[in-house]
Short mmCIF file of C-alpha atoms and ligand atoms in Angstrom, two decimals:
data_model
loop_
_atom_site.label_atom_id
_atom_site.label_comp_id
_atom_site.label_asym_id
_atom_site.label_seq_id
_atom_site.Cartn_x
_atom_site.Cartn_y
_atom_site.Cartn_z
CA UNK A 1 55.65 25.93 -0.84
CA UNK A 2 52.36 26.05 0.60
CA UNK A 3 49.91 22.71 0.60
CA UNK A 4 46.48 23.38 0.66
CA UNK A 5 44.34 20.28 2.24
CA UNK A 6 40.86 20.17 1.84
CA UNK A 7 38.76 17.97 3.88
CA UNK A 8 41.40 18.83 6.66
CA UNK A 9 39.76 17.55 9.66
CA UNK A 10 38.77 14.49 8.20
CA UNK A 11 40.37 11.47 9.28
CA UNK A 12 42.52 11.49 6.59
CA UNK A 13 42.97 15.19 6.45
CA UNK A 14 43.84 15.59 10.59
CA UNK A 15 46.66 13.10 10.06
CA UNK A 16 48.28 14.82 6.48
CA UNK A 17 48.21 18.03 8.06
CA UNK A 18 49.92 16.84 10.76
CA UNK A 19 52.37 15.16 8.38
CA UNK A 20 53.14 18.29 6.32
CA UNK A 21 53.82 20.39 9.11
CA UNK A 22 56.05 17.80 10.98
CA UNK A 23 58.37 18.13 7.30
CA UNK A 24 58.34 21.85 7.79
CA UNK A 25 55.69 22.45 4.83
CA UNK A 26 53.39 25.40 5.22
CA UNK A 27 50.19 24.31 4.98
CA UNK A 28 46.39 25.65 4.84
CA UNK A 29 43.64 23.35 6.50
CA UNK A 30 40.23 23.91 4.93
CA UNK A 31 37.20 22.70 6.11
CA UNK A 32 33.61 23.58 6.65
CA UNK A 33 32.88 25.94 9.32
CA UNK A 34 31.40 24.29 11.93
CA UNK A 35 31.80 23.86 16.23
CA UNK A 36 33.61 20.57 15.87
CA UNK A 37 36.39 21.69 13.24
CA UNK A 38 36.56 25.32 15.42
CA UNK A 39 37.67 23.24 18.27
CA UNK A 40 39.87 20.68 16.84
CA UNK A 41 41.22 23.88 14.89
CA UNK A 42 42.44 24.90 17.86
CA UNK A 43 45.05 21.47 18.45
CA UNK A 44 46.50 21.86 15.11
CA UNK A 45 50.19 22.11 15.14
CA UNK A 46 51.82 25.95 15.67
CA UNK A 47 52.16 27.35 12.34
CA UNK A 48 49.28 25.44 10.23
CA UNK A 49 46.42 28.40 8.88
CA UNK A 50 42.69 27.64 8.74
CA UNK A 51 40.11 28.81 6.34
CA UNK A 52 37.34 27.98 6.67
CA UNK A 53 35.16 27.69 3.66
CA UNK A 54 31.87 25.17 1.82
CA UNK A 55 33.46 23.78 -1.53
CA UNK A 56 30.25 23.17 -2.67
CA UNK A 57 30.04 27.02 -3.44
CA UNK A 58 32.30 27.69 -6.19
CA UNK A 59 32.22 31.56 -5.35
CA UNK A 60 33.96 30.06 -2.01
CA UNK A 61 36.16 28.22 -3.70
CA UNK A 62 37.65 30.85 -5.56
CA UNK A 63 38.40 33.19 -3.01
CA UNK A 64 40.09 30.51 -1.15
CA UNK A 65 42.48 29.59 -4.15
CA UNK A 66 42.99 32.88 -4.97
CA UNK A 67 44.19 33.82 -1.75
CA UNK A 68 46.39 31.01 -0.60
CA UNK A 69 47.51 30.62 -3.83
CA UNK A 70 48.92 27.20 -3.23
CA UNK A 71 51.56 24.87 -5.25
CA UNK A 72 49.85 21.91 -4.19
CA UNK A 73 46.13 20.95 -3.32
CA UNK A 74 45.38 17.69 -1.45
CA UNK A 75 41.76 17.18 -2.11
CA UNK A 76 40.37 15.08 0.82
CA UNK A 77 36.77 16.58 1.32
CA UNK A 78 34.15 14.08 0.45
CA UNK A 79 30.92 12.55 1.94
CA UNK A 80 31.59 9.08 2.31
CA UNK A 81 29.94 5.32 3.16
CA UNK A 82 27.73 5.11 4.98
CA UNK A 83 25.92 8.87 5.06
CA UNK A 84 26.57 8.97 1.45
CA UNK A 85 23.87 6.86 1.17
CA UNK A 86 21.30 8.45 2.85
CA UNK A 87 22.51 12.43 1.35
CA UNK A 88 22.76 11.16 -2.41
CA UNK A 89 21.90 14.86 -3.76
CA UNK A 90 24.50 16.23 -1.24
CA UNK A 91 27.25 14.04 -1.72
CA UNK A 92 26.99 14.22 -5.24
CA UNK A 93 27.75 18.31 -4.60
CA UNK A 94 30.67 17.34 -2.51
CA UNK A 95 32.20 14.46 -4.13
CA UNK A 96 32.31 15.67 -8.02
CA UNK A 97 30.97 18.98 -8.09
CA UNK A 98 33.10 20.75 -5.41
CA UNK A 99 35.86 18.94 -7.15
CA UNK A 100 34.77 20.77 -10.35
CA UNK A 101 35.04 24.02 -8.41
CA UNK A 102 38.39 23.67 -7.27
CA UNK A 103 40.25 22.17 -10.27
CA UNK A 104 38.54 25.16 -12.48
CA UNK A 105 39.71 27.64 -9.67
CA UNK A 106 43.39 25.77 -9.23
CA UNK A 107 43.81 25.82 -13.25
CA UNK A 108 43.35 29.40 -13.77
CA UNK A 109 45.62 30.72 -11.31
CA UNK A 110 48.88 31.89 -13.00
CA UNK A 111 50.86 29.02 -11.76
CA UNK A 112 48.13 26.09 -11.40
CA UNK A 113 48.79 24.08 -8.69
CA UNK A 114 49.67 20.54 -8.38
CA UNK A 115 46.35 18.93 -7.70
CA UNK A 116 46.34 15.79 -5.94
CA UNK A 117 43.20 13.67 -5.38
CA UNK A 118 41.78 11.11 -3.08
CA UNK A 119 40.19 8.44 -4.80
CA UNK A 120 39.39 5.30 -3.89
CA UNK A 121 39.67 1.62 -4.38
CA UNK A 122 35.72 1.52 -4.47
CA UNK A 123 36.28 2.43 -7.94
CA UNK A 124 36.62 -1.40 -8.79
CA UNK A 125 33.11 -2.16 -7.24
CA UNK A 126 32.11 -5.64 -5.91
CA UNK A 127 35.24 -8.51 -6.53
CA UNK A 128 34.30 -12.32 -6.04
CA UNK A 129 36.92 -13.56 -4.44
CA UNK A 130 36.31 -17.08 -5.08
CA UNK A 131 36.25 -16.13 -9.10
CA UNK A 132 38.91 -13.06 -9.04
CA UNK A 133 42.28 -14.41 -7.76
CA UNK A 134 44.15 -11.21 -9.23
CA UNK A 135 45.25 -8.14 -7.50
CA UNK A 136 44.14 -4.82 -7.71
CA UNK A 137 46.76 -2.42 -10.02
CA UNK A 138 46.48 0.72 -11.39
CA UNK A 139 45.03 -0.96 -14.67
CA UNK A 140 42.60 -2.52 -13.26
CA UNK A 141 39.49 -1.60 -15.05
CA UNK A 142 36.98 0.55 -13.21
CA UNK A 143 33.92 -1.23 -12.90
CA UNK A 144 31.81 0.48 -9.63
CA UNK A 145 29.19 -1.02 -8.02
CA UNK A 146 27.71 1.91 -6.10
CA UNK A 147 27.00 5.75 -5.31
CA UNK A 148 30.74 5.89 -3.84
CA UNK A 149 32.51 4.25 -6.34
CA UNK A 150 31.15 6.27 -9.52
CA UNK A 151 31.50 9.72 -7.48
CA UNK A 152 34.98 8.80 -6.84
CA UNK A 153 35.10 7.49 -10.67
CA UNK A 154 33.44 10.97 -12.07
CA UNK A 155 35.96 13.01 -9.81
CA UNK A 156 38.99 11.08 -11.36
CA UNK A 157 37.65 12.27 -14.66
CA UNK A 158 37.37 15.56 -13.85
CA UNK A 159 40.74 15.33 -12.76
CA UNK A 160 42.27 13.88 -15.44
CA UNK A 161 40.74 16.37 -18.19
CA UNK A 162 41.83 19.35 -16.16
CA UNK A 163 44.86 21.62 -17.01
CA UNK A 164 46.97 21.12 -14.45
CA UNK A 165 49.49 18.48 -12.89
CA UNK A 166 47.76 15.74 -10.88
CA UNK A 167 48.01 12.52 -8.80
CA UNK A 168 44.99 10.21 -8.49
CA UNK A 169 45.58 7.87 -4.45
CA UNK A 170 43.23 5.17 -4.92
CA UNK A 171 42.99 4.63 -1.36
CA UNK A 172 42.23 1.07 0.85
CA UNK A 173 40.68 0.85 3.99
CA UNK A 174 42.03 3.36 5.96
CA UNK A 175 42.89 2.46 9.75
CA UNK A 176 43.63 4.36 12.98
CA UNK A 177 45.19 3.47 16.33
CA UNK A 178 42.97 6.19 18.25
CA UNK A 179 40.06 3.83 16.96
CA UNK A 180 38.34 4.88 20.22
CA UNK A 181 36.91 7.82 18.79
CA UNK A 182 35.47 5.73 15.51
CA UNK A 183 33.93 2.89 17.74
CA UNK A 184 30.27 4.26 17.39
CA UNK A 185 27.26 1.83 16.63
CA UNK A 186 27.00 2.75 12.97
CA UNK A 187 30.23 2.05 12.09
CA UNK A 188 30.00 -1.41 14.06
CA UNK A 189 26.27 -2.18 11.86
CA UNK A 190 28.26 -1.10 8.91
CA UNK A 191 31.11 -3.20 9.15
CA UNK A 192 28.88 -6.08 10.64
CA UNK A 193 26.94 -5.88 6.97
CA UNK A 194 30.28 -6.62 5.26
CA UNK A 195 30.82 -9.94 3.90
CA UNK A 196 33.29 -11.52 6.94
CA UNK A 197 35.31 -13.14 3.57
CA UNK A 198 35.61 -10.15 1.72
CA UNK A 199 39.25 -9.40 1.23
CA UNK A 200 39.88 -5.71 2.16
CA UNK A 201 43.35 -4.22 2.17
CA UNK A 202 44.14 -1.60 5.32
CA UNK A 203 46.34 1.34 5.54
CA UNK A 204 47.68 3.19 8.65
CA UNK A 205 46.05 6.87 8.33
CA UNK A 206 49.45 8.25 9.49
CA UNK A 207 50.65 5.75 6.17
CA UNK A 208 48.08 7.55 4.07
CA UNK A 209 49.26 11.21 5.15
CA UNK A 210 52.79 9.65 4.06
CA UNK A 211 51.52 9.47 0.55
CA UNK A 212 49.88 12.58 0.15
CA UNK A 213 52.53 14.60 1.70
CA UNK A 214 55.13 13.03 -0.80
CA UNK A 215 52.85 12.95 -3.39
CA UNK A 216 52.94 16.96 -4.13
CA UNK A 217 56.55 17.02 -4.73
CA UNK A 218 57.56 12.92 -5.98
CA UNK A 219 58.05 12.60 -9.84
CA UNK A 220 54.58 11.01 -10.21
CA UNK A 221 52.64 13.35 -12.14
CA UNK A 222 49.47 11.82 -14.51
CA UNK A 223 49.92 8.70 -12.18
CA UNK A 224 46.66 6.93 -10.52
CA UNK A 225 48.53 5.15 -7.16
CA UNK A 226 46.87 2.55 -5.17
CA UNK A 227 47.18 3.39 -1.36
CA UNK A 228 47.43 0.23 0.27
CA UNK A 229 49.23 -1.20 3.92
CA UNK A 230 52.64 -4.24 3.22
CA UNK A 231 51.12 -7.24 2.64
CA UNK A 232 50.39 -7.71 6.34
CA UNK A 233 46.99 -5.47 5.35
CA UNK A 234 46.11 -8.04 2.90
CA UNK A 235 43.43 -9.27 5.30
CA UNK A 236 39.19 -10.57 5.44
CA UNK A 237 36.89 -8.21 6.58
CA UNK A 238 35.65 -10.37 9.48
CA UNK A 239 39.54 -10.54 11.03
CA UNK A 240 39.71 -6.46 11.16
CA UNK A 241 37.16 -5.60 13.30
CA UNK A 242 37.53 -8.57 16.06
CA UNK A 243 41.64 -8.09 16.08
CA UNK A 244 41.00 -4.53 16.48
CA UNK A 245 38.35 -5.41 19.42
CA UNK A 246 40.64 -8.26 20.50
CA UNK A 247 43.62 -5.51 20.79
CA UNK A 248 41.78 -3.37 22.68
CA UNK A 249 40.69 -5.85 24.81
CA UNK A 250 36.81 -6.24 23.61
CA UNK A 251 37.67 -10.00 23.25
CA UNK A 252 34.47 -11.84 21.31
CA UNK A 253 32.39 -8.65 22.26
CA UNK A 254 31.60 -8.42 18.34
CA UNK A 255 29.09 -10.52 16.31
CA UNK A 256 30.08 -12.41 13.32
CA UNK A 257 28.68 -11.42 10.44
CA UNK A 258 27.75 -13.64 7.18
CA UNK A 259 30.45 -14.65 4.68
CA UNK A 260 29.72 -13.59 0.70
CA UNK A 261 27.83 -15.49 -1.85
CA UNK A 262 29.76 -17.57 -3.88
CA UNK A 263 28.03 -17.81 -6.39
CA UNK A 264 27.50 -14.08 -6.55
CA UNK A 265 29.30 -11.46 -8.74
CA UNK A 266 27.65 -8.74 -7.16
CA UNK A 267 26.83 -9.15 -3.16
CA UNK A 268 30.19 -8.08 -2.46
CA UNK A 269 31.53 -5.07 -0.96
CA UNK A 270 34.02 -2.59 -2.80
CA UNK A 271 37.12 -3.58 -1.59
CA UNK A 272 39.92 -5.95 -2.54
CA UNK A 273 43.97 -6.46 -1.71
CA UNK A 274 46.21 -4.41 -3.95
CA UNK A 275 49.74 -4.50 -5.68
CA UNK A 276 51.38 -1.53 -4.16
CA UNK A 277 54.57 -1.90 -5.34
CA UNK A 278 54.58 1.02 -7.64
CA UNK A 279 52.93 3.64 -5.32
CA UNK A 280 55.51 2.25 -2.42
CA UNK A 281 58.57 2.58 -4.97
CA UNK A 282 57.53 6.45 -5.56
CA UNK A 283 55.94 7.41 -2.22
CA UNK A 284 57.83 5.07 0.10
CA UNK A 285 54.47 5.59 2.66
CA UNK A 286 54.59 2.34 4.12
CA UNK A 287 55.71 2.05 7.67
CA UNK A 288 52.94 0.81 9.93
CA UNK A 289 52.05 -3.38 9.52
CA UNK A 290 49.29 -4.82 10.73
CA UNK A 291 50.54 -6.34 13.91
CA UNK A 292 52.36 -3.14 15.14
CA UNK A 293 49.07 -1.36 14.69
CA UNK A 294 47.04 -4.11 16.70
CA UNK A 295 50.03 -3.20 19.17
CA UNK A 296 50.27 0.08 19.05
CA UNK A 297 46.18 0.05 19.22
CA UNK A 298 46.29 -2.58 22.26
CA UNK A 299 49.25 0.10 24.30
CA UNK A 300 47.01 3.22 23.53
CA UNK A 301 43.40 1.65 25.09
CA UNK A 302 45.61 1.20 28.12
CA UNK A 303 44.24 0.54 31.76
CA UNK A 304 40.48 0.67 29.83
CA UNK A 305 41.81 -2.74 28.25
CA UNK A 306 40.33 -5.12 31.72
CA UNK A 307 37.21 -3.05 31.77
CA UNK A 308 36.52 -4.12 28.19
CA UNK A 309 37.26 -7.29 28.44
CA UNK A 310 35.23 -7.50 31.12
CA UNK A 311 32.27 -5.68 29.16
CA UNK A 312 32.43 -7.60 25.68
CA UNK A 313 30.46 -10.62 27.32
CA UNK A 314 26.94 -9.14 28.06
CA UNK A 315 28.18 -6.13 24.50
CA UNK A 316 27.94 -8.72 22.46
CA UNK A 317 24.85 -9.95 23.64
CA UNK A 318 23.06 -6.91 22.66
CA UNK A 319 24.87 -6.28 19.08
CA UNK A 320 23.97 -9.82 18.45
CA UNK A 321 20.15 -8.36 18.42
CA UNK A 322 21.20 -5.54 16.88
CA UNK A 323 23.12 -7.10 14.00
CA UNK A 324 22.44 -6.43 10.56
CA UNK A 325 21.55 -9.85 10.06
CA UNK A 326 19.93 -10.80 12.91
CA UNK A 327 17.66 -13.93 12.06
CA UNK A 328 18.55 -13.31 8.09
CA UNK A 329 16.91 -15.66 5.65
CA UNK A 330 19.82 -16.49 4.07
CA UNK A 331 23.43 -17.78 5.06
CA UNK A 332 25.02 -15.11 3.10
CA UNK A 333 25.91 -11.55 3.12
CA UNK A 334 23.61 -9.24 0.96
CA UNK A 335 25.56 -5.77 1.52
CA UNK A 336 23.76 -3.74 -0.34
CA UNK A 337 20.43 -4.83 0.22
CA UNK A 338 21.45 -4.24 4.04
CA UNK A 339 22.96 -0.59 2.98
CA UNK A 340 19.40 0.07 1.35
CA UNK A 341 17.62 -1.14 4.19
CA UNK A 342 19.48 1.47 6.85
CA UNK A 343 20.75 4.17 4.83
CA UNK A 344 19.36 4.27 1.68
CA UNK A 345 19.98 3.34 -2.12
CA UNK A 346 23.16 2.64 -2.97
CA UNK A 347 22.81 2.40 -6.68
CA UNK A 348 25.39 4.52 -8.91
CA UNK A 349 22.52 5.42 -11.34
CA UNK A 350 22.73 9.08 -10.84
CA UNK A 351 26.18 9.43 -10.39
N1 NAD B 401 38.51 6.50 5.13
C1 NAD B 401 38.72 5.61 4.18
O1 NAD B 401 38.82 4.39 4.46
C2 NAD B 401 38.88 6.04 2.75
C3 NAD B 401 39.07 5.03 1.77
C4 NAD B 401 39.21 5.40 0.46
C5 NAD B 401 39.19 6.72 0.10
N2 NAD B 401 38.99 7.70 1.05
C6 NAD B 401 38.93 9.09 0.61
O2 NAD B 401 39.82 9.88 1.40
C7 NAD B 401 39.27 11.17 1.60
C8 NAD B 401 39.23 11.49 3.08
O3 NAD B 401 38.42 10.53 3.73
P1 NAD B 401 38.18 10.56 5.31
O4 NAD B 401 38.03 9.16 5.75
O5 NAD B 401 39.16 11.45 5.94
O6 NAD B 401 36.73 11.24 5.35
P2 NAD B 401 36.09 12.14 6.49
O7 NAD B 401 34.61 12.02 6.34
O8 NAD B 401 36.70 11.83 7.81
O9 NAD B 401 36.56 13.61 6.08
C9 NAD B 401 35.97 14.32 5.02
C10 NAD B 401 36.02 15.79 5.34
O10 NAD B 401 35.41 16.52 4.25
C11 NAD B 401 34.74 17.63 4.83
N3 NAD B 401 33.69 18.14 3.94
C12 NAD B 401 32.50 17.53 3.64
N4 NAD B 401 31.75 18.33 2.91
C13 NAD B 401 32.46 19.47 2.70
C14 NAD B 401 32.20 20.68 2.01
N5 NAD B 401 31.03 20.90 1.38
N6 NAD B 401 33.13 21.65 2.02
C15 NAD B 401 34.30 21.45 2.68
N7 NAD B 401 34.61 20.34 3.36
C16 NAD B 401 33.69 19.35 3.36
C17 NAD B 401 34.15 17.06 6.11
O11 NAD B 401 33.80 18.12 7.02
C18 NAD B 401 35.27 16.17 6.62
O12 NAD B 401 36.12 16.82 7.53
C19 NAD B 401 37.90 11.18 0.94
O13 NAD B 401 38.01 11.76 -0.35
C20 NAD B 401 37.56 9.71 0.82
O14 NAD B 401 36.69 9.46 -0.26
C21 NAD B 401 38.82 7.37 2.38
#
C-alpha cells in the first residue's frame, strides 16, 4: 500500500515519513521543489520516492495522484503561525484550496484513497481558562479566533463533504527533541507573545507521525481525533519554553512573558489541554511524556549544555529588550494585538 504525505519535509511530515518507512510502508514524500527539501531529500530513508510538486496548482496535483495512485494521503502541507499571518492570500491557497485540489483529484481516481487530514486544535480559538474548566473533545464546538483556525476549519469541511474515506487529527502543540534547529528568534518573539497561563497541550512529533501512520489503516474512518501528549503535556505556555531552555541548559536565558486577561474571552491564544482518550484507544500514538522529552532533549544538546548555561545570563539580557512586551502598558498578554503588530492581521474574516 503506498502512503502519499504531503507537506513531507515539514516538521511533521520529516518525522511520518520516517515512521511509515520504519513499518515497511511504501511511501511518496511530496513537497515543493526547492534547495532545502532537495537536500534533506537526499537523508530520507532507502526506499522512500520524492515528487516534487506546488499543490496550489491543481494541474500539479493531478498528475501527482494520478501517478502514485496512492491508498492513503496524509495531508500535512500548510502555511502555518506565524508567516500565515503576514501571506494571508497565500496561505489561504495552501491551507483550503490545495486541499480542494487534492481531495477532487484523490476522489476521482478509481479506488479513492483514504484521505487523512491535519487539522488542528486552533479550531477551538481563544479558551479562558479561568471561565472554561472543560477539556477539549472531539465535540467541542468549533469556535476560531483567527486566520489559522478557520483555514484549518474550511479544510475540515472540505474534507468532510468529499467522496472518499477520511480522518480529521486535530493536532496540539507539536514538540521536538532536535529543538536546536527550531530555536530561531521568531519563534522565541512568538512564543514570548503567548499568554505564560495559557494551557497548551504538547505532543512528541515522532508521537504525531504515530497517529498518522496508524491512522490510514485503524478502523477510524469519518472520525475527527484530537492529537494530544499523556497528561504529562497538559502544561502552561510559560513552563514549555523555559523547561525546554532549562533542559538544554539555557537556564533563565528566556524572558517571561505576561499572563492572560482574566477578564478576557478573547486575548487568549488557540490552544487548550485535550481528552485524548479516544484517539489513544484507536491510534495507540502515545509514547513520549513530557519529562522523557526534557531528557531526551537535555542528552541530545550534549557537551553544548555548559556553554549555554554559561550564555543564557548576558541572552537574556538582550531578549528582555527584544521582548514582545517590552515596557507594555498593560500587565496582560494581548496576543493578537502583538501578532498584528509583527506579522500582520490575524483576523479570520476572509477565511
Ligand atoms: N506544528 C504544530 O504544532 C501543528 C499543530 C497543529 C496542527 N499542525 C498541522 O500539521 C501540519 C504539518 O505542520 P508542520 O508543523 O509540519 O508544518 P511545516 O511548516 O513544518 O510543514 C509544512 C510543509 O508544507 C509545505 N508546503 C507549503 N506550501 C506548499 C505548497 N504550495 N505545495 C506543497 N507543499 C507546500 C512546506 O514546504 C512544508 O514542508 C499542518 O497542516 C499544520 O497545520 C501543526
Amino acid at each position: 500500500m503506498t502512503v502519499l504525505v504531503t507537506g513531507a519535509f515539514g516538521l511533521v511530515g520529516s518525522a511520518t515519513v520516517k515512521q511509515l518507512a520504519a513499518e515497511g510502508r511504501r511511501v511518496v514524500a511530496t513537497d515543493l521543489d526547492i534547495p532545502g527539501n532537495r537536500e534533506a531529500a537526499g537523508k530520507l530513508p532507502p526506499g522512500v520516492q520524492v515528487r516534487y510538486a506546488d499543490l496550489t496548482d491543481p494541474a500539479a496535483v493531478d498528475a501527482l495522484i494520478g501517478s502514485v495512485a496512492p491508498e492513503a494521503v496524509i495531508h500535512l502541507a500548510a502555511v502555518i503561525p506565524p508567516l500565515i499571518y503576514t501571506r494571508r492570500g497565500l496561505a489561504r491557497k495552501v491551507n483550503v484550496d490545495a486541499t480542494a485540489h487534492l481531495l477532487a483529484a484523490a476522489a476521482k481516481q478509481p479506488t479513492p484513497p483514504r484521505f487523512v487530514q491535519a487539522s488542528s486544535i486552533a479550531v477551538y480559538g481563544a479558551r479562558n481558562p479561568h471561565k472554561i474548566p472543560d477539556l477539549l473533545t472531539a465535540e467541542t464546538p468549533p469556535n476560531p479566533s483567527d486566520l489559522y483556525g478557520a483555514h484549518k476549519l474550511a479544510s475540515e469541511q472540505l474534507v468532510r463533504a468529499a467522496e472518499l474515506d477520511w480522518v480529521i487529527l486535530r493536532l496540539g502543540g507539536v514538540m521536538t527533541v532536535e529543538v536546536a534547529g527550531l530555536m530561531n528568534f521568531d519563534n522565541l518573539y512568538f512564543e514570548g507573545l503567548l499568554p505564560t497561563d495559557n494551557r497548551l497541550n504538547t505532543v512528541d512529533v515522532r508521537d504525531v507521525a504515530r497517529a498518522f501512520a496508524a491512522a490510514t489503516t485503524a478502523p477510524v474512518l469519518g472520525e475527527t481525533l484530537l492529537i494530544g501528549g499523556d497528561e504529562s503535556h497538559r502544561l502552561r505556555q510559560g513552563d514549555v519554553g523555559s523547561a525546554v531552555a532549562a533542559a538544554m541548559g539555557f537556564v533563565g536565558g528566556l524572558p517571561i512573558g505576561l499572563k492572560g486577561d482574566p477578564a478576557s474571552d478573547t486575548n487568549w491564544f488557540a490552544t487548550d489541554w485535550m481528552d485524548s482518550t479516544r484517539s489513544q484507544e484507536a491510534l495507540g500514538f502515545q509514547h513520549t511524556s513530557w519529562p522523557d522529552l526534557l531528557i531526551e532533549t537535555a542528552d541530545r544538546t550534549g557537551w553544548k549544555r555548559p556553554l549555554l548555561r554559561a550564555a543564557a545570563p548576558l541572552a537574556r539580557i538582550f531578549l528582555e529588550r527584544r521582548a514582545p512586551y517590552h515596557r507594555a502598558a498593560g500587565p496582560y498578554a494581548d496576543p493578537w494585538g502583538a501578532i498584528a503588530a509583527k506579522w500582520g492581521d490575524p483576523s479570520p474574516e476572509d477565511a
